[in-house]
Tab-separated table of C-alpha atoms in Angstrom:
chain	number	residue	atom	x	y	z
A	1	MET	CA	-23.701	70.379	-13.103
A	2	THR	CA	-21.061	72.413	-14.950
A	3	LYS	CA	-19.462	75.120	-12.854
A	4	CYS	CA	-16.324	77.187	-12.786
A	5	PRO	CA	-13.341	75.295	-11.345
A	6	PHE	CA	-12.352	78.415	-9.388
A	7	TYR	CA	-15.728	78.588	-7.606
A	8	THR	CA	-15.591	76.689	-4.327
A	9	ASN	CA	-17.967	77.074	-1.378
A	10	GLY	CA	-19.195	80.474	-2.487
A	11	MET	CA	-15.712	81.890	-3.060
A	12	CYS	CA	-13.712	82.657	-6.191
A	13	TYR	CA	-10.143	81.306	-6.113
A	14	SER	CA	-9.018	82.420	-9.566
A	15	LYS	CA	-5.557	83.908	-9.956
A	16	LYS	CA	-7.114	87.096	-11.361
A	17	THR	CA	-9.298	87.425	-8.264
A	18	ILE	CA	-6.391	86.825	-5.904
A	19	ASN	CA	-4.200	89.308	-7.785
A	20	ARG	CA	-6.897	91.960	-7.523
A	21	TYR	CA	-8.169	91.334	-3.965
A	22	GLY	CA	-5.154	89.643	-2.368
A	23	ARG	CA	-7.229	86.634	-1.344
A	24	PRO	CA	-10.106	84.435	-2.486
A	25	THR	CA	-13.360	86.350	-2.175
A	26	ASP	CA	-17.088	86.152	-2.733
A	27	GLU	CA	-17.175	89.761	-3.989
A	28	VAL	CA	-16.768	88.670	-7.627
A	29	VAL	CA	-19.100	85.675	-7.455
A	30	ASN	CA	-21.862	85.870	-10.054
A	31	THR	CA	-23.998	82.743	-10.351
A	32	ASN	CA	-24.838	83.692	-13.947
A	33	TYR	CA	-21.223	82.765	-14.643
A	34	CYS	CA	-19.971	80.601	-11.772
A	35	LEU	CA	-22.622	77.895	-11.855
A	36	THR	CA	-23.091	77.613	-15.603
A	37	PRO	CA	-21.058	76.641	-18.651
A	38	ASN	CA	-20.745	80.409	-19.248
A	39	TYR	CA	-18.049	80.620	-16.560
A	40	VAL	CA	-15.433	80.942	-19.333
A	41	ASN	CA	-16.934	84.386	-20.126
A	42	CYS	CA	-16.374	85.690	-16.595
A	43	PRO	CA	-13.782	88.478	-16.423
A	44	PHE	CA	-12.145	86.664	-13.470
A	45	TYR	CA	-11.877	83.284	-15.194
A	46	ASP	CA	-8.201	82.496	-15.720
A	47	LYS	CA	-7.842	79.953	-18.503
A	48	GLY	CA	-4.920	77.593	-18.088
A	49	SER	CA	-4.291	78.184	-14.407
A	50	GLU	CA	-6.601	75.607	-12.813
A	51	ASP	CA	-3.626	73.637	-11.466
A	52	GLU	CA	-2.390	76.788	-9.723
A	53	LEU	CA	-5.715	76.948	-7.895
A	54	TYR	CA	-4.946	73.765	-6.015
A	55	LYS	CA	-1.405	74.915	-5.236
A	56	TYR	CA	-2.783	78.172	-3.821
A	57	MET	CA	-5.253	76.211	-1.723
A	58	GLY	CA	-2.383	74.108	-0.354
A	59	VAL	CA	-3.586	70.959	-2.040
A	60	ASP	CA	-0.900	69.070	-3.944
A	61	ILE	CA	-2.898	66.257	-5.525
A	62	LYS	CA	-5.715	67.697	-7.625
A	63	ARG	CA	-7.246	64.365	-8.626
A	64	ASP	CA	-7.853	63.357	-5.007
A	65	PHE	CA	-9.372	66.624	-3.813
A	66	TYR	CA	-13.111	67.224	-4.095
A	67	PRO	CA	-14.276	70.240	-2.034
A	68	PRO	CA	-17.847	69.093	-1.292
A	69	ILE	CA	-16.611	66.036	0.623
A	70	HIS	CA	-13.167	67.161	1.803
A	71	ILE	CA	-13.568	70.702	3.184
A	72	ILE	CA	-13.892	70.733	6.972
A	73	PRO	CA	-13.773	73.374	9.714
A	74	CYS	CA	-10.197	74.035	10.796
A	75	ASN	CA	-10.928	73.154	14.422
A	76	TYR	CA	-11.386	69.440	13.629
A	77	ILE	CA	-8.266	68.213	15.402
A	78	SER	CA	-7.178	64.630	16.011
A	79	GLU	CA	-4.421	63.298	18.239
A	80	CYS	CA	-3.495	60.727	15.605
A	81	PRO	CA	0.139	61.294	14.590
A	82	TYR	CA	-0.765	60.657	10.926
A	83	TYR	CA	-3.567	63.240	10.837
A	84	MET	CA	-2.685	66.546	9.206
A	85	ILE	CA	-4.759	69.681	8.613
A	86	ILE	CA	-4.133	71.825	5.526
A	87	ARG	CA	-5.623	75.323	5.597
A	88	ILE	CA	-7.231	76.366	2.289
A	89	GLY	CA	-8.985	79.519	3.415
A	90	GLU	CA	-9.537	81.668	6.470
A	91	ASP	CA	-11.874	79.138	8.076
A	92	LYS	CA	-11.706	76.147	5.715
A	93	CYS	CA	-9.350	73.210	5.810
A	94	VAL	CA	-8.862	69.704	4.477
A	95	ALA	CA	-7.525	66.751	6.427
A	96	MET	CA	-4.914	64.342	5.169
A	97	CYS	CA	-3.669	61.009	6.422
A	98	ARG	CA	0.132	61.086	6.203
A	99	PHE	CA	0.321	57.295	6.394
A	100	PHE	CA	-1.511	56.577	3.147
A	101	GLU	CA	-1.080	60.093	1.693
A	102	LYS	CA	-4.746	60.702	0.912
A	103	TYR	CA	-7.262	63.386	1.775
A	104	ILE	CA	-9.826	62.313	4.342
A	105	THR	CA	-13.538	62.866	3.759
A	106	ARG	CA	-15.595	64.689	6.391
A	107	SER	CA	-17.121	61.408	7.550
A	108	GLY	CA	-13.642	59.877	7.851
A	109	VAL	CA	-12.408	62.858	9.860
A	110	GLU	CA	-14.912	62.080	12.612
A	111	LYS	CA	-13.367	58.613	12.918
A	112	CYS	CA	-9.866	60.098	12.975
A	113	ILE	CA	-10.892	62.338	15.844
A	114	HIS	CA	-12.667	59.762	18.008
A	115	LEU	CA	-11.439	56.311	16.935
A	116	TRP	CA	-7.867	56.883	15.766
A	117	ARG	CA	-6.325	54.395	18.238
A	118	ASN	CA	-8.272	51.593	16.547
A	119	CYS	CA	-7.428	52.704	13.005
A	120	PRO	CA	-5.615	49.986	11.029
A	121	TYR	CA	-3.306	52.557	9.401
A	122	TYR	CA	-2.304	53.912	12.807
A	123	LYS	CA	-1.651	50.398	14.074
A	124	ILE	CA	0.428	49.431	11.050
A	125	GLY	CA	2.378	52.677	11.095
A	126	SER	CA	3.039	52.402	14.798
A	127	GLY	CA	4.111	48.763	14.560
A	128	LEU	CA	1.194	47.591	16.673
A	129	THR	CA	-0.346	44.179	16.105
A	130	LEU	CA	-3.742	44.258	14.436
A	131	LYS	CA	-6.414	42.398	16.347
């Protein structure tokens, strides 16, 4: 389905929206634009600044970030030393593994929270022998 690249989880992250409201917001969301190829006609669409969207969200690697599988609640904390949370909204975050420098999917986050001591990346990074 074609949709606006600035529309994520019901919020508009366009630079024009942020300049006007000071933050991403759902106040400008209009599904007649956001969820159709007509998004380029939206007054808040900001052609040419899609890469800035990811910078604003705190995500450095656009090609590896896919909101439907990467956005998690910010209270998903792991004791793994390679686990890192990046806030992308008031109550939305993404998790990253510092060891292999990749974003972690929601299903992977559960493993990072509960099974991190058995993770092969943790063992390699910590110099532990894999068994």
